[in-house]
Amino acid sequence: MKDHVLKRGIEMQGNPKGCSSFGGSMAAKLEYCRNRAMELFALYGYRPFSPAELQLLSGVWDNLPHSEAEKLIALTSPYGEPCVLRGDLTLSAVTYLSHFSDEERPLRLSYAERVFSVPKPPKHNLEQNQIGVELIGWEGAGADVELLALLFRTLDMLGIDSVIALGDMSVTAKIFSALPKDVSEILTGHLMNGSYTAYEKTLESLNLTADKTTLLSALPSLRGGVETIDRAAELTDNPALFEPLKKLCASLDSLGYGKKICIDFSFLRELGYYSGPVFNVYTKEGTLLGGGGRYDGLLAKLGMEGEAAGFALDLKELADNCSGSLPLPKLMLWCGAADSAEVLKFAEELRSRGISFELSWNKNREESKSAAHLRKYGIWADFSEKKIYDLNSGKEYGFDAFDRGLL
C-alpha cells in the first residue's frame, strides 16, 4: 500500500509537456559543464548574474526581434501585472545596466539560467538551460575577438570540437541600405529562413540594375573559409566595408582558431537589433550549440549609448557532447549501528582522497547492499567490519585497500 501511494504521488507530479527534469549522469554532466564554464568566465572577469524569471511584458515586447517576441509565454503575476516568463537573457542583462553609471562600463556578466519560449515544430521544449556572457560598454572590435576566443576556449575545455558560421550585420545593413525598407525586410527574412529560391525570385522581381544586384545575387553562395571575405569584396566598389570582419578573422586565426571559422554572408539576424559580427556555433557533426553576436542596436533602441556583444550556449547540448562529468558516487558505505560522528570523520577522509561515495544509514545490512546493486555501484563497504565488497567480481578487501589505491 505504501509503495502504491508513493508511485501514485510520483505520477501526479509529472512534468508538463515541453518541460524536463534531469537526474543521474545527465544532471552530473549538466552541472559539470555549468561549473567549468562559469569558472572560466569568472577568470576572464565576468561576474555572475541571476535575473528574475518574470519580465514585465511592457519592457520586453517591443525590445525583442519580432521572431523572438512572438514566442514569449505570457502570464499575469499575482499582483496583476502583465508579464512573460523570461524569454531572453540578453535583454535582462542590458536592463541591469540601470544599476551602474556610464563610468563603470564595460560591464561583463555571465549567467547559467533557463529561458522559456513557445517552440516551433518539430521542437516541443518550452524551456532551455543556457550559459553565456554579455560584454556591455565601449570596447570596440577587441570585444568581438574576446567573445569568440572565450567561446572557443569554453568548448575546447569541455572537449567539444566546434566550428562557427560567421556573418556580419554591418555588411548586411550596408548591402541592403539602397533598397526600400519593406523590400530589404522581405529579402533578409528569406535568407534567415533559408528560403533561397524565394529570395532569388523576389530579387528578380525588383528589376534592379546589374550594379545593384551583383552582390545581392551572390549572397546565398558566399560561404566558405576566410578567403570568402575577399570574394565578397571583389563584388563591390567598397572593399573597405569588409575590413573589420577580415581583421576579426585574422585575430582568431593568430589564436589558432582560423580553421574553425566558416564565413557565411547569407547568415543573418534581425536588422536594427544586431549591428556587427553574428555567429552560430556547431559541433563538427553539425549539432547547433548556440550563438551570439554584437547587438549595439538593442542599446540604441533602449536609449543607451555604447556597444554590446555576447553569446549563449545550450547547456543540454554541451552535456550531450562534452567529454567530462561531475564524479558520481563510486561506492556505498553502510554505516549500520556505528557511531555517526565516526562515520562522518571517515567519510571526510574519503572525500579528501577524491573518492566519491554515498552513506547508507539503513539498519538492515542486506537492504543496504541491495540498494547498492540497484544504484549500479561497483563497491559496497561495511564500516563496522571495515570490509569492502566488489559487487561485480565478488572479491572482498579490507579498508587498507583505500590506502593502497586499489579502488
CSV table of C-alpha atoms in Angstrom, one decimal:
chain,number,residue,atom,x,y,z
A,1,MET,CA,0.0,0.0,0.0
A,2,LYS,CA,2.8,2.4,0.9
A,3,ASP,CA,4.6,1.8,-2.4
A,4,HIS,CA,1.3,2.3,-4.3
A,5,VAL,CA,0.8,5.6,-2.6
A,6,LEU,CA,4.3,6.7,-3.4
A,7,LYS,CA,4.0,5.7,-7.0
A,8,ARG,CA,0.7,7.5,-7.4
A,9,GLY,CA,2.3,10.6,-5.9
A,10,ILE,CA,5.1,10.5,-8.4
A,11,GLU,CA,2.6,10.2,-11.3
A,12,MET,CA,0.7,13.2,-10.1
A,13,GLN,CA,3.9,15.2,-10.0
A,14,GLY,CA,4.8,14.6,-13.7
A,15,ASN,CA,6.2,17.4,-15.8
A,16,PRO,CA,4.1,19.4,-18.2
A,17,LYS,CA,4.6,18.8,-21.9
A,18,GLY,CA,7.7,20.6,-23.1
A,19,CYS,CA,9.4,20.6,-19.6
A,20,SER,CA,12.1,18.2,-18.4
A,21,SER,CA,13.8,17.1,-15.2
A,22,PHE,CA,17.3,15.7,-15.2
A,23,GLY,CA,19.0,13.4,-12.8
A,24,GLY,CA,21.8,10.8,-12.7
A,25,SER,CA,24.6,11.0,-15.2
A,26,MET,CA,22.9,13.7,-17.3
A,27,ALA,CA,22.5,16.0,-14.4
A,28,ALA,CA,26.1,15.4,-13.5
A,29,LYS,CA,27.2,16.3,-17.0
A,30,LEU,CA,25.0,19.4,-17.0
A,31,GLU,CA,26.5,20.5,-13.7
A,32,TYR,CA,30.0,19.8,-14.9
A,33,CYS,CA,29.6,22.0,-18.0
A,34,ARG,CA,27.9,24.7,-16.0
A,35,ASN,CA,30.6,24.8,-13.3
A,36,ARG,CA,33.6,24.6,-15.7
A,37,ALA,CA,32.2,27.3,-17.9
A,38,MET,CA,31.2,29.7,-15.1
A,39,GLU,CA,34.7,29.2,-13.6
A,40,LEU,CA,36.3,30.1,-16.9
A,41,PHE,CA,34.1,33.1,-17.4
A,42,ALA,CA,35.0,34.4,-13.9
A,43,LEU,CA,38.7,34.1,-14.7
A,44,TYR,CA,38.1,36.4,-17.6
A,45,GLY,CA,36.4,39.0,-15.4
A,46,TYR,CA,32.7,38.1,-16.0
A,47,ARG,CA,30.5,38.4,-12.9
A,48,PRO,CA,27.7,36.0,-12.3
A,49,PHE,CA,24.2,37.5,-12.9
A,50,SER,CA,20.9,36.0,-11.9
A,51,PRO,CA,17.9,37.8,-13.4
A,52,ALA,CA,14.2,37.5,-12.4
A,53,GLU,CA,12.3,34.7,-14.1
A,54,LEU,CA,9.3,37.0,-14.8
A,55,GLN,CA,9.7,40.0,-17.0
A,56,LEU,CA,7.2,42.8,-17.5
A,57,LEU,CA,5.5,42.5,-20.8
A,58,SER,CA,5.8,46.2,-21.5
A,59,GLY,CA,9.6,46.1,-21.1
A,60,VAL,CA,10.1,43.1,-23.4
A,61,TRP,CA,7.6,43.0,-26.3
A,62,ASP,CA,8.9,46.0,-28.3
A,63,ASN,CA,12.5,45.4,-27.5
A,64,LEU,CA,13.0,41.9,-28.8
A,65,PRO,CA,13.1,40.9,-32.5
A,66,HIS,CA,9.6,40.1,-33.7
A,67,SER,CA,10.6,36.4,-34.3
A,68,GLU,CA,11.6,36.1,-30.6
A,69,ALA,CA,8.8,38.2,-29.2
A,70,GLU,CA,6.1,36.1,-30.8
A,71,LYS,CA,7.4,33.1,-28.9
A,72,LEU,CA,7.1,34.6,-25.4
A,73,ILE,CA,5.0,32.9,-22.8
A,74,ALA,CA,2.6,35.5,-21.3
A,75,LEU,CA,1.0,35.3,-17.9
A,76,THR,CA,-0.2,37.6,-15.1
A,77,SER,CA,1.7,38.0,-11.9
A,78,PRO,CA,-0.2,37.6,-8.5
A,79,TYR,CA,0.0,41.4,-8.4
A,80,GLY,CA,-2.0,41.8,-11.6
A,81,GLU,CA,1.0,42.8,-13.8
A,82,PRO,CA,1.1,41.6,-17.4
A,83,CYS,CA,4.4,39.5,-17.6
A,84,VAL,CA,6.2,36.9,-19.6
A,85,LEU,CA,8.4,34.0,-18.5
A,86,ARG,CA,12.0,35.1,-19.1
A,87,GLY,CA,12.5,34.5,-22.8
A,88,ASP,CA,15.7,36.4,-23.3
A,89,LEU,CA,18.8,36.8,-21.0
A,90,THR,CA,20.5,39.5,-23.1
A,91,LEU,CA,17.6,41.9,-22.5
A,92,SER,CA,17.7,41.2,-18.8
A,93,ALA,CA,21.5,41.9,-18.8
A,94,VAL,CA,21.0,45.2,-20.6
A,95,THR,CA,18.2,46.2,-18.3
A,96,TYR,CA,20.5,45.5,-15.4
A,97,LEU,CA,22.7,48.3,-16.7
A,98,SER,CA,20.5,50.8,-14.9
A,99,HIS,CA,22.3,49.9,-11.6
A,100,PHE,CA,25.6,51.2,-13.0
A,101,SER,CA,26.8,54.6,-14.1
A,102,ASP,CA,28.3,55.0,-17.6
A,103,GLU,CA,31.8,55.4,-16.0
A,104,GLU,CA,31.5,51.8,-14.6
A,105,ARG,CA,31.4,50.3,-18.0
A,106,PRO,CA,32.4,48.0,-19.5
A,107,LEU,CA,30.2,45.5,-17.7
A,108,ARG,CA,31.0,41.8,-18.0
A,109,LEU,CA,28.2,39.5,-17.0
A,110,SER,CA,27.9,35.7,-17.0
A,111,TYR,CA,24.9,33.5,-16.4
A,112,ALA,CA,23.6,30.0,-16.2
A,113,GLU,CA,19.8,30.2,-16.3
A,114,ARG,CA,16.7,28.9,-18.0
A,115,VAL,CA,14.8,30.7,-20.7
A,116,PHE,CA,11.2,29.9,-21.8
A,117,SER,CA,9.5,30.2,-25.2
A,118,VAL,CA,6.8,28.6,-27.3
A,119,PRO,CA,8.7,26.1,-29.6
A,120,LYS,CA,8.4,25.9,-33.3
A,121,PRO,CA,7.8,22.4,-34.7
A,122,PRO,CA,9.4,19.9,-34.8
A,123,LYS,CA,10.8,21.1,-31.4
A,124,HIS,CA,8.5,20.8,-28.4
A,125,ASN,CA,10.5,22.0,-25.4
A,126,LEU,CA,9.3,25.1,-23.6
A,127,GLU,CA,12.5,25.6,-21.6
A,128,GLN,CA,16.2,25.7,-22.3
A,129,ASN,CA,19.1,25.7,-20.0
A,130,GLN,CA,21.6,28.3,-21.2
A,131,ILE,CA,25.1,29.5,-20.2
A,132,GLY,CA,26.5,32.7,-21.6
A,133,VAL,CA,28.2,36.0,-21.3
A,134,GLU,CA,27.5,39.6,-22.1
A,135,LEU,CA,30.1,42.4,-22.6
A,136,ILE,CA,28.5,45.8,-22.5
A,137,GLY,CA,30.5,49.0,-22.9
A,138,TRP,CA,32.7,50.8,-25.4
A,139,GLU,CA,35.3,48.1,-26.1
A,140,GLY,CA,35.3,48.2,-29.9
A,141,ALA,CA,36.5,45.4,-32.1
A,142,GLY,CA,38.5,43.9,-29.3
A,143,ALA,CA,35.3,42.8,-27.6
A,144,ASP,CA,34.3,40.7,-30.7
A,145,VAL,CA,37.7,38.9,-30.6
A,146,GLU,CA,37.4,38.4,-26.8
A,147,LEU,CA,33.9,36.9,-27.0
A,148,LEU,CA,34.7,34.5,-29.9
A,149,ALA,CA,38.0,33.4,-28.3
A,150,LEU,CA,36.2,32.8,-25.0
A,151,LEU,CA,33.6,30.8,-26.8
A,152,PHE,CA,36.2,28.6,-28.5
A,153,ARG,CA,38.1,28.2,-25.2
A,154,THR,CA,35.0,27.1,-23.4
A,155,LEU,CA,34.2,24.4,-25.9
A,156,ASP,CA,37.9,23.3,-26.1
A,157,MET,CA,37.9,23.0,-22.3
A,158,LEU,CA,34.8,20.8,-22.5
A,159,GLY,CA,36.4,18.6,-25.1
A,160,ILE,CA,33.9,19.7,-27.9
A,161,ASP,CA,35.4,20.1,-31.4
A,162,SER,CA,33.5,23.1,-32.9
A,163,VAL,CA,33.0,25.3,-35.9
A,164,ILE,CA,31.3,28.7,-36.2
A,165,ALA,CA,29.2,30.1,-39.0
A,166,LEU,CA,30.1,33.8,-39.0
A,167,GLY,CA,28.3,36.7,-40.7
A,168,ASP,CA,28.4,40.5,-40.2
A,169,MET,CA,25.3,42.6,-39.9
A,170,SER,CA,27.2,45.8,-40.5
A,171,VAL,CA,28.0,44.4,-44.0
A,172,THR,CA,24.4,43.2,-44.4
A,173,ALA,CA,22.9,46.5,-43.4
A,174,LYS,CA,25.1,48.4,-45.9
A,175,ILE,CA,24.3,46.0,-48.8
A,176,PHE,CA,20.5,46.3,-48.3
A,177,SER,CA,20.6,50.0,-47.4
A,178,ALA,CA,19.9,51.0,-51.1
A,179,LEU,CA,16.6,49.1,-51.1
A,180,PRO,CA,13.3,50.3,-49.6
A,181,LYS,CA,12.9,49.1,-46.0
A,182,ASP,CA,10.0,46.8,-46.7
A,183,VAL,CA,11.9,45.1,-49.6
A,184,SER,CA,15.0,44.6,-47.5
A,185,GLU,CA,12.9,43.1,-44.7
A,186,ILE,CA,11.4,40.6,-47.2
A,187,LEU,CA,14.8,39.7,-48.6
A,188,THR,CA,16.5,39.3,-45.3
A,189,GLY,CA,13.5,37.3,-44.0
A,190,HIS,CA,14.0,34.8,-46.9
A,191,LEU,CA,17.7,34.5,-46.0
A,192,MET,CA,17.1,34.0,-42.3
A,193,ASN,CA,14.5,31.2,-43.1
A,194,GLY,CA,16.9,29.6,-45.6
A,195,SER,CA,14.3,30.3,-48.4
A,196,TYR,CA,16.9,30.9,-51.2
A,197,THR,CA,14.6,30.2,-54.1
A,198,ALA,CA,12.1,32.7,-52.7
A,199,TYR,CA,15.0,35.2,-52.2
A,200,GLU,CA,16.1,34.8,-55.8
A,201,LYS,CA,12.5,35.2,-57.2
A,202,THR,CA,12.0,38.3,-55.1
A,203,LEU,CA,15.2,39.8,-56.2
A,204,GLU,CA,14.4,39.2,-59.9
A,205,SER,CA,11.0,40.9,-59.5
A,206,LEU,CA,12.7,44.1,-58.4
A,207,ASN,CA,14.2,44.7,-61.9
A,208,LEU,CA,17.3,46.4,-60.3
A,209,THR,CA,20.3,47.4,-62.4
A,210,ALA,CA,23.2,45.0,-62.6
A,211,ASP,CA,25.5,47.0,-60.4
A,212,LYS,CA,23.0,46.7,-57.5
A,213,THR,CA,22.2,43.0,-57.9
A,214,THR,CA,25.7,41.5,-58.3
A,215,LEU,CA,26.5,41.2,-54.6
A,216,LEU,CA,22.8,40.7,-53.6
A,217,SER,CA,22.5,37.8,-56.0
A,218,ALA,CA,25.7,36.2,-54.8
A,219,LEU,CA,24.9,36.4,-51.0
A,220,PRO,CA,23.4,32.9,-50.7
A,221,SER,CA,26.5,31.3,-52.3
A,222,LEU,CA,29.1,33.4,-50.4
A,223,ARG,CA,30.1,30.7,-47.9
A,224,GLY,CA,33.4,29.1,-47.1
A,225,GLY,CA,36.7,29.8,-45.4
A,226,VAL,CA,38.1,33.2,-44.6
A,227,GLU,CA,39.0,33.7,-48.2
A,228,THR,CA,35.3,34.2,-48.8
A,229,ILE,CA,35.6,37.7,-47.5
A,230,ASP,CA,37.9,38.6,-50.4
A,231,ARG,CA,35.5,37.0,-52.9
A,232,ALA,CA,32.7,39.2,-51.5
A,233,ALA,CA,34.9,42.3,-51.5
A,234,GLU,CA,35.6,41.8,-55.2
A,235,LEU,CA,31.9,42.1,-56.0
A,236,THR,CA,31.6,45.7,-54.6
A,237,ASP,CA,33.1,49.1,-55.2
A,238,ASN,CA,33.6,49.4,-51.4
A,239,PRO,CA,36.0,46.7,-50.3
A,240,ALA,CA,36.8,48.6,-47.1
A,241,LEU,CA,33.3,47.5,-45.9
A,242,PHE,CA,34.8,44.0,-45.2
A,243,GLU,CA,37.9,45.1,-43.4
A,244,PRO,CA,36.5,44.8,-39.8
A,245,LEU,CA,35.4,41.3,-40.4
A,246,LYS,CA,38.7,40.4,-42.1
A,247,LYS,CA,40.7,41.8,-39.1
A,248,LEU,CA,38.4,39.8,-36.7
A,249,CYS,CA,39.2,36.6,-38.6
A,250,ALA,CA,42.9,37.4,-38.7
A,251,SER,CA,43.0,37.8,-34.9
A,252,LEU,CA,41.1,34.5,-34.4
A,253,ASP,CA,43.5,32.8,-36.8
A,254,SER,CA,46.5,34.0,-34.9
A,255,LEU,CA,44.9,32.4,-31.8
A,256,GLY,CA,44.7,29.1,-33.6
A,257,TYR,CA,41.0,29.2,-34.5
A,258,GLY,CA,41.2,30.1,-38.2
A,259,LYS,CA,40.2,26.6,-39.4
A,260,LYS,CA,37.1,26.7,-37.1
A,261,ILE,CA,35.6,29.6,-39.0
A,262,CYS,CA,33.1,29.3,-41.8
A,263,ILE,CA,32.2,32.7,-43.3
A,264,ASP,CA,28.5,32.8,-44.4
A,265,PHE,CA,27.2,36.1,-45.8
A,266,SER,CA,23.7,34.6,-46.0
A,267,PHE,CA,23.7,34.0,-42.2
A,268,LEU,CA,21.7,36.9,-40.8
A,269,ARG,CA,19.9,38.1,-37.7
A,270,GLU,CA,17.4,40.9,-37.3
A,271,LEU,CA,18.4,44.2,-38.8
A,272,GLY,CA,18.2,47.1,-36.3
A,273,TYR,CA,18.9,44.7,-33.3
A,274,TYR,CA,22.2,43.2,-34.3
A,275,SER,CA,24.9,45.5,-35.7
A,276,GLY,CA,28.1,43.7,-36.3
A,277,PRO,CA,29.6,40.1,-36.3
A,278,VAL,CA,26.9,37.4,-35.7
A,279,PHE,CA,27.5,33.7,-35.3
A,280,ASN,CA,26.2,30.3,-34.6
A,281,VAL,CA,28.4,27.6,-33.2
A,282,TYR,CA,28.1,23.9,-34.1
A,283,THR,CA,29.8,20.6,-33.3
A,284,LYS,CA,31.8,19.1,-36.1
A,285,GLU,CA,28.8,16.7,-36.6
A,286,GLY,CA,26.5,19.7,-37.2
A,287,THR,CA,24.7,20.0,-33.8
A,288,LEU,CA,23.8,23.6,-33.0
A,289,LEU,CA,25.3,24.5,-29.6
A,290,GLY,CA,24.3,28.2,-29.5
A,291,GLY,CA,25.2,31.6,-30.9
A,292,GLY,CA,25.5,35.3,-30.4
A,293,GLY,CA,26.9,38.5,-31.8
A,294,ARG,CA,27.1,42.2,-31.5
A,295,TYR,CA,23.9,44.0,-30.6
A,296,ASP,CA,24.6,47.7,-30.4
A,297,GLY,CA,21.2,48.2,-32.0
A,298,LEU,CA,19.4,46.9,-28.8
A,299,LEU,CA,21.2,49.5,-26.7
A,300,ALA,CA,20.2,52.3,-29.1
A,301,LYS,CA,16.6,51.0,-29.0
A,302,LEU,CA,16.6,51.3,-25.2
A,303,GLY,CA,18.0,54.9,-25.4
A,304,MET,CA,21.5,53.9,-24.3
A,305,GLU,CA,24.8,54.8,-25.9
A,306,GLY,CA,27.5,52.2,-26.3
A,307,GLU,CA,28.4,48.8,-27.7
A,308,ALA,CA,27.5,45.3,-26.6
A,309,ALA,CA,28.2,41.7,-27.6
A,310,GLY,CA,27.5,38.3,-26.1
A,311,PHE,CA,26.8,34.6,-26.7
A,312,ALA,CA,24.6,31.9,-25.2
A,313,LEU,CA,25.1,28.1,-25.3
A,314,ASP,CA,22.5,25.4,-24.8
A,315,LEU,CA,23.7,23.6,-21.7
A,316,LYS,CA,22.0,20.3,-22.5
A,317,GLU,CA,23.7,20.1,-25.9
A,318,LEU,CA,27.0,20.8,-24.2
A,319,ALA,CA,26.3,18.0,-21.8
A,320,ASP,CA,25.4,15.6,-24.6
A,321,ASN,CA,28.7,16.4,-26.4
A,322,CYS,CA,31.2,17.1,-23.7
A,323,SER,CA,33.9,14.6,-22.6
A,324,GLY,CA,33.6,15.2,-18.8
A,325,SER,CA,31.2,14.9,-15.9
A,326,LEU,CA,30.9,15.6,-12.2
A,327,PRO,CA,32.0,12.5,-10.3
A,328,LEU,CA,29.1,10.2,-9.4
A,329,PRO,CA,29.4,8.1,-6.2
A,330,LYS,CA,31.7,5.1,-6.7
A,331,LEU,CA,30.7,3.2,-3.6
A,332,MET,CA,28.1,2.9,-0.9
A,333,LEU,CA,29.3,3.0,2.7
A,334,TRP,CA,27.0,1.1,5.0
A,335,CYS,CA,27.0,2.7,8.5
A,336,GLY,CA,25.0,0.1,10.3
A,337,ALA,CA,25.0,0.7,14.1
A,338,ALA,CA,28.3,2.6,14.0
A,339,ASP,CA,28.7,6.0,15.7
A,340,SER,CA,27.5,8.7,13.3
A,341,ALA,CA,30.4,11.1,14.1
A,342,GLU,CA,33.0,8.4,13.5
A,343,VAL,CA,31.3,7.5,10.1
A,344,LEU,CA,31.4,11.1,9.0
A,345,LYS,CA,35.1,11.5,10.1
A,346,PHE,CA,35.9,8.6,7.8
A,347,ALA,CA,33.7,10.0,5.1
A,348,GLU,CA,35.7,13.2,5.2
A,349,GLU,CA,38.9,11.1,4.7
A,350,LEU,CA,37.4,9.5,1.6
A,351,ARG,CA,36.4,13.0,0.3
A,352,SER,CA,39.9,14.3,0.9
A,353,ARG,CA,41.2,11.5,-1.3
A,354,GLY,CA,38.8,12.3,-4.1
A,355,ILE,CA,36.7,9.2,-3.6
A,356,SER,CA,33.0,9.8,-4.1
A,357,PHE,CA,30.6,7.9,-2.0
A,358,GLU,CA,27.0,7.6,-0.7
A,359,LEU,CA,26.3,6.9,3.0
A,360,SER,CA,23.7,4.2,3.8
A,361,TRP,CA,22.0,4.6,7.2
A,362,ASN,CA,19.7,1.7,6.6
A,363,LYS,CA,19.7,-0.6,9.7
A,364,ASN,CA,19.3,-3.7,7.5
A,365,ARG,CA,22.6,-4.8,6.0
A,366,GLU,CA,21.1,-6.8,3.1
A,367,GLU,CA,18.7,-4.0,2.2
A,368,SER,CA,21.6,-1.6,2.0
A,369,LYS,CA,23.6,-4.0,-0.2
A,370,SER,CA,20.6,-4.5,-2.4
A,371,ALA,CA,20.2,-0.7,-2.8
A,372,ALA,CA,23.9,-0.5,-3.9
A,373,HIS,CA,23.1,-3.1,-6.6
A,374,LEU,CA,20.1,-1.1,-7.8
A,375,ARG,CA,22.1,2.1,-8.0
A,376,LYS,CA,24.7,0.2,-10.0
A,377,TYR,CA,27.6,0.8,-7.6
A,378,GLY,CA,30.6,-1.4,-8.1
A,379,ILE,CA,31.6,-1.3,-4.4
A,380,TRP,CA,29.7,-1.7,-1.1
A,381,ALA,CA,31.6,-1.2,2.2
A,382,ASP,CA,30.7,-2.2,5.7
A,383,PHE,CA,32.1,0.5,8.1
A,384,SER,CA,31.6,-1.6,11.2
A,385,GLU,CA,33.5,-4.6,9.9
A,386,LYS,CA,36.0,-2.4,7.9
A,387,LYS,CA,35.4,-4.6,4.9
A,388,ILE,CA,35.0,-3.7,1.2
A,389,TYR,CA,33.0,-5.9,-1.3
A,390,ASP,CA,33.4,-5.7,-5.0
A,391,LEU,CA,29.8,-6.2,-6.2
A,392,ASN,CA,31.0,-7.1,-9.7
A,393,SER,CA,33.7,-9.7,-9.0
A,394,GLY,CA,32.6,-10.8,-5.5
A,395,LYS,CA,36.1,-10.1,-4.1
A,396,GLU,CA,36.5,-8.9,-0.6
A,397,TYR,CA,39.1,-6.4,0.7
A,398,GLY,CA,40.0,-4.7,4.0
A,399,PHE,CA,39.8,-1.0,4.4
A,400,ASP,CA,43.6,-0.8,3.8
A,401,ALA,CA,42.6,-1.1,0.1
A,402,PHE,CA,41.8,2.6,0.3
A,403,ASP,CA,45.3,3.4,1.4
A,404,ARG,CA,46.8,1.1,-1.3
A,405,GLY,CA,44.8,2.8,-4.0
A,406,LEU,CA,43.3,-0.4,-5.2
A,407,LEU,CA,39.9,1.2,-5.6
